[in-house]
XYZ file of N, CA, C and O in Angstrom:
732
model
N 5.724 42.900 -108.301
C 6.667 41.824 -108.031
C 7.835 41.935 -109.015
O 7.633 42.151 -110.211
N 9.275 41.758 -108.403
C 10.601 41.776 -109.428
C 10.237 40.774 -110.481
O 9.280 40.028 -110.269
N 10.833 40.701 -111.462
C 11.044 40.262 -112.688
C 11.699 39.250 -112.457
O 12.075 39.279 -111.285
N 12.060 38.282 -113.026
C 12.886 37.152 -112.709
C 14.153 37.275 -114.037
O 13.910 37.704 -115.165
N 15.430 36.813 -113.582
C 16.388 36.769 -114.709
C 16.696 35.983 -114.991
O 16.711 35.147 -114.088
N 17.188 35.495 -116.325
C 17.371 34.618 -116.746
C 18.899 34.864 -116.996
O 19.018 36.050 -117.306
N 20.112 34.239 -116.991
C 21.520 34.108 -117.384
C 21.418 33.653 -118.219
O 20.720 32.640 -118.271
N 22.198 34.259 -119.582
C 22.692 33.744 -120.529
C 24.239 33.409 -120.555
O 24.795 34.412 -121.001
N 25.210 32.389 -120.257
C 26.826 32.551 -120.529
C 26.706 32.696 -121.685
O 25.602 32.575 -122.216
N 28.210 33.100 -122.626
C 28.396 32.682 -123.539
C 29.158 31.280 -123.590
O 28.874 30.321 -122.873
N 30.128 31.309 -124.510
C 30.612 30.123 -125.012
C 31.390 29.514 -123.573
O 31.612 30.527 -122.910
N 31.995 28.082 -122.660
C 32.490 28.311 -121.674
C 30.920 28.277 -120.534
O 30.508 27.149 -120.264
N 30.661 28.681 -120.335
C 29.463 28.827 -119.736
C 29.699 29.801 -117.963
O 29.291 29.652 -116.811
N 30.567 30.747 -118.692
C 30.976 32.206 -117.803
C 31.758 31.254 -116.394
O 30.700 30.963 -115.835
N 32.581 30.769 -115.718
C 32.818 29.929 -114.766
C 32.813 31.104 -113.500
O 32.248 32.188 -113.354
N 33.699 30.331 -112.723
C 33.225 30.744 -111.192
C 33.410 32.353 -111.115
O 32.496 33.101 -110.766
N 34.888 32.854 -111.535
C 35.140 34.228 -111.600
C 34.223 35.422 -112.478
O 34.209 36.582 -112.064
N 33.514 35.048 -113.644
C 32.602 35.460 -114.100
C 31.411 36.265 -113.442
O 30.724 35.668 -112.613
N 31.112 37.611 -113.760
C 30.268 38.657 -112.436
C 28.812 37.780 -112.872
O 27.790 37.871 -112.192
N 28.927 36.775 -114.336
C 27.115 36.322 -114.250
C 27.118 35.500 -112.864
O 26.302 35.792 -111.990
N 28.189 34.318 -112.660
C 28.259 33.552 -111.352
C 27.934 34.218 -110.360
O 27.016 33.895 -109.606
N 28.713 35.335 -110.217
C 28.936 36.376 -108.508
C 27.346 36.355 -108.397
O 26.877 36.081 -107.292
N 26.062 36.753 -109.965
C 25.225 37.151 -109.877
C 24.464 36.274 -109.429
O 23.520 36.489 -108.669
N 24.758 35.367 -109.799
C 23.860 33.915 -109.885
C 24.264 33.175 -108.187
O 23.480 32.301 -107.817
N 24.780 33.332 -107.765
C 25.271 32.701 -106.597
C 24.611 33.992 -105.549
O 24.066 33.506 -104.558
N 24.580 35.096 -105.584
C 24.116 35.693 -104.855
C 22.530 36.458 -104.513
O 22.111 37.147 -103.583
N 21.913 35.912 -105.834
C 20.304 36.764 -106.137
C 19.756 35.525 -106.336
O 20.166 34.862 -107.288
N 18.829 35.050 -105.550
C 18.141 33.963 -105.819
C 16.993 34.152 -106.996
O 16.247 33.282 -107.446
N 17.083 35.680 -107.393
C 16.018 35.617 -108.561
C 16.455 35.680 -109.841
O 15.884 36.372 -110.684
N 17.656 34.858 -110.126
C 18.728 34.626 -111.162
C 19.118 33.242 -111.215
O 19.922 32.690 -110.464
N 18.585 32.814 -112.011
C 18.809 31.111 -112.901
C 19.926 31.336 -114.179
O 20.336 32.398 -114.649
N 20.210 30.142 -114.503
C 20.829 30.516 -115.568
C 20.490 29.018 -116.607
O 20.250 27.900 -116.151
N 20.565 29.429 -118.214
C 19.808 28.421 -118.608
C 21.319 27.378 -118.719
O 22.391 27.589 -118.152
N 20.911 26.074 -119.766
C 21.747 24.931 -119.555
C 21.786 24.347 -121.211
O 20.794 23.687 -121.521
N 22.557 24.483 -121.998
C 22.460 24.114 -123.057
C 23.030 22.878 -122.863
O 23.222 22.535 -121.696
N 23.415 21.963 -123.962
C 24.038 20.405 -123.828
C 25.437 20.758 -123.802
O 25.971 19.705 -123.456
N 26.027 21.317 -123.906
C 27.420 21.797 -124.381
C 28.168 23.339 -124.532
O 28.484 23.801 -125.629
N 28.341 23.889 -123.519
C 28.665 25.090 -123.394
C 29.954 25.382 -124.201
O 30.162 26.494 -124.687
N 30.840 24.310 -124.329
C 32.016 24.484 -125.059
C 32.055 23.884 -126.968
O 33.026 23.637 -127.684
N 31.032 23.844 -127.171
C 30.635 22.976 -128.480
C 29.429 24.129 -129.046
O 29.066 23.728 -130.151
N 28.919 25.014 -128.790
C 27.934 25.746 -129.244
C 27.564 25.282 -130.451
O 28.217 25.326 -131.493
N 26.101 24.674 -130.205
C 25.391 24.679 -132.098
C 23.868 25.305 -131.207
O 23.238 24.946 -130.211
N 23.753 26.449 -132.252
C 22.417 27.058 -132.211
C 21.223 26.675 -131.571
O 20.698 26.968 -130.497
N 20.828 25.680 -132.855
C 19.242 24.954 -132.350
C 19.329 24.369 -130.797
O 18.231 24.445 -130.245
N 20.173 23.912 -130.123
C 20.479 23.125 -129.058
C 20.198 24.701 -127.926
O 19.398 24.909 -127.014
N 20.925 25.271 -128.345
C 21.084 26.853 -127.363
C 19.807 27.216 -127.523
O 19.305 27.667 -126.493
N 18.886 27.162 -128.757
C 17.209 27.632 -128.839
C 16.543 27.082 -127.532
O 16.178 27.494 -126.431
N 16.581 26.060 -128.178
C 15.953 24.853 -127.128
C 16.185 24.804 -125.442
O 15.336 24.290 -124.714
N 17.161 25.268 -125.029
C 17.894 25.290 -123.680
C 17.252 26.682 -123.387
O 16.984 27.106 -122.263
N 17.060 27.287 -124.498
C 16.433 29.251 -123.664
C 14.816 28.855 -123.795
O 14.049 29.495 -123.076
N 14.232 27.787 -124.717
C 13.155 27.761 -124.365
C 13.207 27.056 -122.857
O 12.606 27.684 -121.985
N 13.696 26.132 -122.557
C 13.452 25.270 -121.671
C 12.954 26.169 -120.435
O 11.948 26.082 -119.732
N 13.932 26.980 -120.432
C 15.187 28.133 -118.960
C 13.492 29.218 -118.759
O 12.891 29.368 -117.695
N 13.000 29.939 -120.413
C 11.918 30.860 -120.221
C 10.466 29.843 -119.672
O 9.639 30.208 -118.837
N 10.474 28.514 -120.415
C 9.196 27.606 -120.106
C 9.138 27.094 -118.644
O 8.118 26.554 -118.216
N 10.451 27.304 -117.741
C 9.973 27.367 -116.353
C 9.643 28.180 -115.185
O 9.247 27.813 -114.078
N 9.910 29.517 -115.699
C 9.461 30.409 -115.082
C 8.030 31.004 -114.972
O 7.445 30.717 -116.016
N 7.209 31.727 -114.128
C 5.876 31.947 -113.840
C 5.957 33.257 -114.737
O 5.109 33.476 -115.603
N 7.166 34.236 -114.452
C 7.081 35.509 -115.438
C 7.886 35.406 -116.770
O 8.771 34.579 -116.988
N 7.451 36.358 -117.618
C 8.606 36.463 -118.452
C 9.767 37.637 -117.375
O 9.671 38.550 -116.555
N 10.924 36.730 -118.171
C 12.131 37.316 -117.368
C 12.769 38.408 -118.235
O 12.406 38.705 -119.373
N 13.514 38.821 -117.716
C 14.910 39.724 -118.205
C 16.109 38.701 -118.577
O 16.766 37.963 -117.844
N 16.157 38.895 -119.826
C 17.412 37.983 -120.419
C 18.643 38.847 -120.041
O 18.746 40.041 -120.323
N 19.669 38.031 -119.297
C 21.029 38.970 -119.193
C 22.273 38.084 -120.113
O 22.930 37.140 -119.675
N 22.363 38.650 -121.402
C 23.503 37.646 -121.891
C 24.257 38.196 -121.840
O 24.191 39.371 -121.480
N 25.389 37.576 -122.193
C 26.932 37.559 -122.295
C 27.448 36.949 -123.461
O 27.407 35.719 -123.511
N 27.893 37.540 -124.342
C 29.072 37.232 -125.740
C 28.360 36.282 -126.389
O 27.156 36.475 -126.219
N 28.580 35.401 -127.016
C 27.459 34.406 -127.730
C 26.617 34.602 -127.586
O 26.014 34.994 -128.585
N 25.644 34.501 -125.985
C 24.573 34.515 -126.144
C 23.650 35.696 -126.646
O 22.532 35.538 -127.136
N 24.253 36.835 -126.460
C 24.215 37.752 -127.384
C 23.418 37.472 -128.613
O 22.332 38.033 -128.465
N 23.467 36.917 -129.643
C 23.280 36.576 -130.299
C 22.384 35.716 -130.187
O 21.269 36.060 -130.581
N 22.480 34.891 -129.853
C 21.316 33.852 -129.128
C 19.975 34.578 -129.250
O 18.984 34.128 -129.825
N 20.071 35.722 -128.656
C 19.109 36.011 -128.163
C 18.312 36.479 -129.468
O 17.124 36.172 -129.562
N 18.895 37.162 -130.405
C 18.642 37.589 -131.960
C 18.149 36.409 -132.246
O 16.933 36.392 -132.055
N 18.587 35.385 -132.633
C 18.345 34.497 -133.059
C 17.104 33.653 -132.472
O 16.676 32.632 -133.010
N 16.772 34.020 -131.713
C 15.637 33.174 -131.064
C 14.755 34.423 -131.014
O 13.593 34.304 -131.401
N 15.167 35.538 -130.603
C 13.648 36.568 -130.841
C 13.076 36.615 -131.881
O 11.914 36.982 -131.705
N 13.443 36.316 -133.470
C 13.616 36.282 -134.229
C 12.353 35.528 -134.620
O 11.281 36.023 -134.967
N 12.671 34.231 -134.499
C 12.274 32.427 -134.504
C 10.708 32.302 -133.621
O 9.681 31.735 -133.994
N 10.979 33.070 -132.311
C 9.994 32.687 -131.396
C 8.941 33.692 -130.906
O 7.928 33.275 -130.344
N 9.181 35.204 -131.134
C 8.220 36.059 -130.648
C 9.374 36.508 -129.420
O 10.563 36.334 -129.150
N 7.836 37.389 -128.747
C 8.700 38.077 -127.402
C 7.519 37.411 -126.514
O 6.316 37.647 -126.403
N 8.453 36.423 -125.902
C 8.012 35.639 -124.368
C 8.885 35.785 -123.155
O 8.866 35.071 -122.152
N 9.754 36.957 -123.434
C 10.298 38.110 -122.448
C 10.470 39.533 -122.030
O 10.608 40.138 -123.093
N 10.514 40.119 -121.357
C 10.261 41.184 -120.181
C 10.992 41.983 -121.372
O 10.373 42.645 -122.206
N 12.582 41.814 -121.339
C 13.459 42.566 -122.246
C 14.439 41.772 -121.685
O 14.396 40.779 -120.959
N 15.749 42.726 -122.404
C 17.185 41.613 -122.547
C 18.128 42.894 -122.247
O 17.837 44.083 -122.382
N 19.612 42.188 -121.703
C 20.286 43.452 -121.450
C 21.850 42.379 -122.046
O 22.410 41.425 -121.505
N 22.007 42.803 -122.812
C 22.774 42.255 -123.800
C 24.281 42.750 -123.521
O 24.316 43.967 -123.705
N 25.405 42.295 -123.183
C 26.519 42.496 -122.541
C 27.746 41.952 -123.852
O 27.680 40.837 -124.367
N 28.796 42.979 -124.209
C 29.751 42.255 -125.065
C 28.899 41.602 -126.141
O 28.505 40.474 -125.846
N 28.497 42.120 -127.442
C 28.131 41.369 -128.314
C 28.945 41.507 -129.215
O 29.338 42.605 -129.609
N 29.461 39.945 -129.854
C 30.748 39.586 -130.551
C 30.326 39.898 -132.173
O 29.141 39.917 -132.505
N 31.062 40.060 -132.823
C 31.326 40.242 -133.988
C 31.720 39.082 -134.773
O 32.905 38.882 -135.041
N 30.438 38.018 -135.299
C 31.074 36.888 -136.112
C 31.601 37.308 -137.349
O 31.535 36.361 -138.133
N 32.169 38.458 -137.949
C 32.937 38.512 -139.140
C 34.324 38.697 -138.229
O 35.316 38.070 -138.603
N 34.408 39.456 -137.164
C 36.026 39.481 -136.832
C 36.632 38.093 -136.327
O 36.055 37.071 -135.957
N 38.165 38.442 -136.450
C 39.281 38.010 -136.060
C 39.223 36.814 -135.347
O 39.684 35.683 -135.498
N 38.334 37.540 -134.302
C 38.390 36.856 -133.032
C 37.501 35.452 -132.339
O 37.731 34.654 -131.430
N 36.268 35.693 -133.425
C 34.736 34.984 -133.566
C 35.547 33.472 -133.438
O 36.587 33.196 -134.035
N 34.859 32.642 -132.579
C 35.281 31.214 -132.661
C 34.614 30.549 -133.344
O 33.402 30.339 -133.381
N 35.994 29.974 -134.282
C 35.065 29.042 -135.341
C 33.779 27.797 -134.584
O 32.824 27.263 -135.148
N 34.186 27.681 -133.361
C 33.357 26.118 -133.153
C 31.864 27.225 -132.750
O 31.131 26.682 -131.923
N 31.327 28.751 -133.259
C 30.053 29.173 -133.157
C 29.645 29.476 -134.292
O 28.757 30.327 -134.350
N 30.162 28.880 -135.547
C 29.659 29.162 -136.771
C 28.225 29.691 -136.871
O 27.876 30.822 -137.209
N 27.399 28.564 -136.481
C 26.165 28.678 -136.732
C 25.130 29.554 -136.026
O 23.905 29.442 -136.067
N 25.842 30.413 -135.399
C 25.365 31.679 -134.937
C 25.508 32.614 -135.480
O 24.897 33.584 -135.032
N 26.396 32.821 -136.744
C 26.675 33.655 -137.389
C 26.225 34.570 -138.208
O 26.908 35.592 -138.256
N 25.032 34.515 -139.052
C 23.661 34.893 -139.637
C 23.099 35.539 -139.141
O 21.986 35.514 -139.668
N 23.133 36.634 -137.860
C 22.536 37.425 -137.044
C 21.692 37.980 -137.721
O 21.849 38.757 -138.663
N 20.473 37.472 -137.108
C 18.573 38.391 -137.667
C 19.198 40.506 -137.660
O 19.684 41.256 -136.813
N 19.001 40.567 -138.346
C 18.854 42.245 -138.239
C 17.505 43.003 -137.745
O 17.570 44.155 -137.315
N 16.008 42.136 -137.850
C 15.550 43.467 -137.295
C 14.912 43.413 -135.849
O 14.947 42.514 -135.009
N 14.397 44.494 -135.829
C 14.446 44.736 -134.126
C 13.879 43.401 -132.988
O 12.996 42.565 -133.180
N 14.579 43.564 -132.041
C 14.170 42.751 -131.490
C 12.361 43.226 -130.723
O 12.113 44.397 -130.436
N 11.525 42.313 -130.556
C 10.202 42.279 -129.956
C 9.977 42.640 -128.653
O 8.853 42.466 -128.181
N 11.208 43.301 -127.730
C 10.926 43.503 -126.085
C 12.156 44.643 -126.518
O 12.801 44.834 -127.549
N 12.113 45.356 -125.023
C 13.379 46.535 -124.288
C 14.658 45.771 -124.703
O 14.759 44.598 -124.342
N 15.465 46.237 -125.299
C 16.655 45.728 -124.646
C 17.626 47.147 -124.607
O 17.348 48.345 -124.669
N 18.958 46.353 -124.464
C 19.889 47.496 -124.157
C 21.530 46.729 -124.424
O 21.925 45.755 -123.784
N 22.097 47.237 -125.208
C 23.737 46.509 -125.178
C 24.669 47.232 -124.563
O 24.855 48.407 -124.880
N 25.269 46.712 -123.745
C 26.344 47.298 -122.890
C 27.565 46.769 -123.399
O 27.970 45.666 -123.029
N 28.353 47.668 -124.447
C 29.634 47.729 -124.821
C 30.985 48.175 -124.572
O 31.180 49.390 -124.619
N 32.060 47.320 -124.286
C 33.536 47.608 -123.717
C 34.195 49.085 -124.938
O 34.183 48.989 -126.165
N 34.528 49.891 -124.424
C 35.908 50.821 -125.712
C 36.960 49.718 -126.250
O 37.564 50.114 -127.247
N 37.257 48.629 -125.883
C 38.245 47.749 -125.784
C 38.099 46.063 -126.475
O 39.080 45.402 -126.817
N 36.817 45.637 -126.565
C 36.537 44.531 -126.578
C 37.063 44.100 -127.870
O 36.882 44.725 -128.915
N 37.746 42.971 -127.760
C 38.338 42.392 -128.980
C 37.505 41.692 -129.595
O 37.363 41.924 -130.795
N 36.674 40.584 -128.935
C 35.439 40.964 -130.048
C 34.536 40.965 -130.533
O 33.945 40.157 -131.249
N 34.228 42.476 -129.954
C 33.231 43.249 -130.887
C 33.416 44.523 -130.695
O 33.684 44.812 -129.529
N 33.350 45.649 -131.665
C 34.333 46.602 -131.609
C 32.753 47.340 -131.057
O 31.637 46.831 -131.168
N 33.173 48.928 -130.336
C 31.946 50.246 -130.104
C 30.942 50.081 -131.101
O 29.728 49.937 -130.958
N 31.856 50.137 -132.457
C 31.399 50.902 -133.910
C 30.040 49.499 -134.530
O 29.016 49.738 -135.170
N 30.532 48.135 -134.053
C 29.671 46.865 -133.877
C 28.663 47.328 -133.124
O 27.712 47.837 -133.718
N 28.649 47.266 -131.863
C 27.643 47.325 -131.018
C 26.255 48.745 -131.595
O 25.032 48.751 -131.735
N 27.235 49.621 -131.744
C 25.794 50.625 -131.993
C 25.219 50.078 -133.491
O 24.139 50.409 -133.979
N 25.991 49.362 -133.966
C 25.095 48.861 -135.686
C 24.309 47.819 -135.348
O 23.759 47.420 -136.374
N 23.944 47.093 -134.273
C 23.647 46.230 -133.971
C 22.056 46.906 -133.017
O 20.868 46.614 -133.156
N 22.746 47.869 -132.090
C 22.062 48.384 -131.009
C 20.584 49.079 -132.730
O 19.435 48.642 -132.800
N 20.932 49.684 -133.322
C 20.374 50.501 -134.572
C 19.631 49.550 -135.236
O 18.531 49.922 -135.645
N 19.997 48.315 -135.460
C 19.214 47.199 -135.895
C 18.220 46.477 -135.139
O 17.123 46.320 -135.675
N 18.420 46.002 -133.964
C 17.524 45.538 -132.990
C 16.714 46.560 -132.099
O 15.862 46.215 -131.281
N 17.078 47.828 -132.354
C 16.235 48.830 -131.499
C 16.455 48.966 -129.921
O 15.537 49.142 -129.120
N 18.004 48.842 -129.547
C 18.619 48.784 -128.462
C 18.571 49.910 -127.646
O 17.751 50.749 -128.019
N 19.012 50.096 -126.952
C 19.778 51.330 -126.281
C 21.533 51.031 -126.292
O 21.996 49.908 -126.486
N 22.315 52.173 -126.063
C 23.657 51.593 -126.156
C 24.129 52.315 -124.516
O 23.713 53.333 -123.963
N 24.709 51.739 -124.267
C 25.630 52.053 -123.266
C 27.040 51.701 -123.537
O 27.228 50.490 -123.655
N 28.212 52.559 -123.681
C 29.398 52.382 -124.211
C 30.228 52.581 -122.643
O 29.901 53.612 -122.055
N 30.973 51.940 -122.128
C 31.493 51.960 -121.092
C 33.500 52.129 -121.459
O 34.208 52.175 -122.466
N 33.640 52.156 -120.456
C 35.405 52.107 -120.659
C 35.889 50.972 -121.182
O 35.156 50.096 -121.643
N 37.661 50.875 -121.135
C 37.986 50.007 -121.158
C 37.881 48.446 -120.658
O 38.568 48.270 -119.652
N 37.444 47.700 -120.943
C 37.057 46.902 -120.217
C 37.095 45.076 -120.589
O 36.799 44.076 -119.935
N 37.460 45.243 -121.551
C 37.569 43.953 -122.420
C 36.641 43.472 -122.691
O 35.685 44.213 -122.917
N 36.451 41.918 -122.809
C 35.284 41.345 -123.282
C 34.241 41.285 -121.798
O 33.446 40.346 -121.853
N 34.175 41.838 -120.964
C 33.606 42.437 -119.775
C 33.156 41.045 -119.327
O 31.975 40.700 -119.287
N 34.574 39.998 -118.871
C 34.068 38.195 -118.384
C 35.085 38.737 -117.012
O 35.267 39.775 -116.375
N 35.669 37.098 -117.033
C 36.237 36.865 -116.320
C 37.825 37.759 -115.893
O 38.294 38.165 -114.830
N 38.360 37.792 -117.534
C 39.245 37.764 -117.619
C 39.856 39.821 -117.883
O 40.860 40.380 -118.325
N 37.975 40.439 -117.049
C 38.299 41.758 -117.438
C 38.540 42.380 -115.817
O 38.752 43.566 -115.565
N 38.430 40.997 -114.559
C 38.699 41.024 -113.584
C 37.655 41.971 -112.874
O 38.099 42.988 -112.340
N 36.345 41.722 -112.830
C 35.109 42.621 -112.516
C 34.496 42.309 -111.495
O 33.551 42.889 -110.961
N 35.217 41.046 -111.096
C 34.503 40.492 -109.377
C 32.874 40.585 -109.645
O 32.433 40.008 -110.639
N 31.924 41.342 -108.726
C 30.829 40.981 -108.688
C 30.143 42.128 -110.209
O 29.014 42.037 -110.692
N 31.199 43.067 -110.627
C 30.669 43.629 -111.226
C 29.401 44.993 -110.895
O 28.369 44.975 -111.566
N 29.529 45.673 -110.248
C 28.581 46.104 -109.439
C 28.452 47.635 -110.617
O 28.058 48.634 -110.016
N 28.634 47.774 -111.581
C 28.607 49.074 -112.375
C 27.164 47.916 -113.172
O 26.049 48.360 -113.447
N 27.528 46.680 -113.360
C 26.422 46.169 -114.679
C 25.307 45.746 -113.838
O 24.180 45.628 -114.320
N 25.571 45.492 -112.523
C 23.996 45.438 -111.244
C 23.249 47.072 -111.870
O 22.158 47.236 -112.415
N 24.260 48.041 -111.551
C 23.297 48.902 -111.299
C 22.793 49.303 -112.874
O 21.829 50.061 -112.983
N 23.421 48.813 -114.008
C 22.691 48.636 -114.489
C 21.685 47.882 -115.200
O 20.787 48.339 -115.906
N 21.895 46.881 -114.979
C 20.376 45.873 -115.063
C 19.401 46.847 -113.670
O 18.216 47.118 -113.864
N 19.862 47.118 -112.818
C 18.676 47.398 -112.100
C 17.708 48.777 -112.496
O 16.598 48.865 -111.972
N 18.022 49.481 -113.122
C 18.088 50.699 -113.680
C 17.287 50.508 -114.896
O 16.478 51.393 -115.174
N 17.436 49.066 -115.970
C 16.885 48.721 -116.847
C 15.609 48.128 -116.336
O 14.565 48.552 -116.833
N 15.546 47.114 -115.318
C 14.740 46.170 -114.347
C 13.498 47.464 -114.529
O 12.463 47.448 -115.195
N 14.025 48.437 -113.738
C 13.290 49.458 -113.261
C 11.923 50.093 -114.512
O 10.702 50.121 -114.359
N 12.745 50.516 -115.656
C 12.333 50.442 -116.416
C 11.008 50.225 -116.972
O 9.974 50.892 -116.974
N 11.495 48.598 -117.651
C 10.694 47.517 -117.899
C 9.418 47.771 -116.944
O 8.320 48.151 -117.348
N 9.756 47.495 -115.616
C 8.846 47.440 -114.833
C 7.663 48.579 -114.770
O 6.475 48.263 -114.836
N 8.079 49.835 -114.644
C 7.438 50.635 -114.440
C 6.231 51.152 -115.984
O 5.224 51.856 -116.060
N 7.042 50.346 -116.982
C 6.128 50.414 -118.411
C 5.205 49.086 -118.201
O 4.837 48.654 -119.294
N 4.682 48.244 -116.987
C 3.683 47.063 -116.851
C 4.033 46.175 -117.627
O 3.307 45.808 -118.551
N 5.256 45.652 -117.381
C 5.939 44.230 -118.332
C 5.248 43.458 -117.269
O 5.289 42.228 -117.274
């Protein structure tokens, strides 16, 4: 039986143009969790909302984040064990750069060691922010896989990706994976 996914947005909570939406609107085996405040990010609240999102599902899922949650996900594998399949980690931001929004401070402390399930970070050449040279120090710390893709920006809305059908095939490719190792 497929795996079930779980959506992570980041900050914003990815809106309609966003390929997590396209995903979420079109795969009924894609939820997405619900923190109190998508535009206010405080940590413990985002813990709590990924427990909620994993405590209703029958399987452990495949975490698919996006930019903050990114992190999120460190931060709670960290805290909680592995009570998921694996994670496929998209755009993970860089809270020392430029670009990091102050209102996610408290995400900032990123756990360094490996995360407890598969994962995999899929990184832009382009992303403002979080640079290639981020992602594989990160991918090296949590025990990732890297996938470095083109130009592409922070790979949302605003990198104009419609349904996104390069990051389907690969979550499905990862899906596959997972699966075939008896997650």
């Amino acid at each position: 039986m497929t795996l079930p996914v779980l959506l992570l947005p980041g900050i914003g909570g990815s809106g309609a143009d966003h390929w997590q939406s396209h995903w979420e609107r079109t795969d009924p085996g894609m939820t997405r969790f619900a923190p109190s405040h998508w535009d206010r990010p405080e940590l413990a609240d985002w813990c709590k909302a990924l427990d909620r999102a994993v405590g209703t599902l029958d399987r452990p899922p495949i975490l698919v984040a996006h930019s903050l949650a990114c992190l999120l996900v460190a931060h709670w594998a960290a805290a909680r064990g592995a009570s998921v399949a694996g994670a496929m980690l998209v755009a993970v931001p860089d809270p020392s750069g430029l670009a990091f929004p102050d209102e996610a401070r408290t995400f900032a402390q990123v756990p360094e060691q490996p995360l407890p399930f598969p994962s995999l970070i899929v990184a832009s050449a382009n992303d403002p922010y979080g640079t290639v040279d981020y992602g594989n120090r990160r991918a090296r710390q949590w025990g990732s896989r890297l996938i470095t893709l083109g130009p592409l920006g922070h790979i949302n809305a605003g990198s104009n990706l419609g349904d996104w059908p390069e990051g389907r095939d690969i979550l499905t490719s990862f899906r596959a994976e997972i699966e075939g190792k008896g997650a």
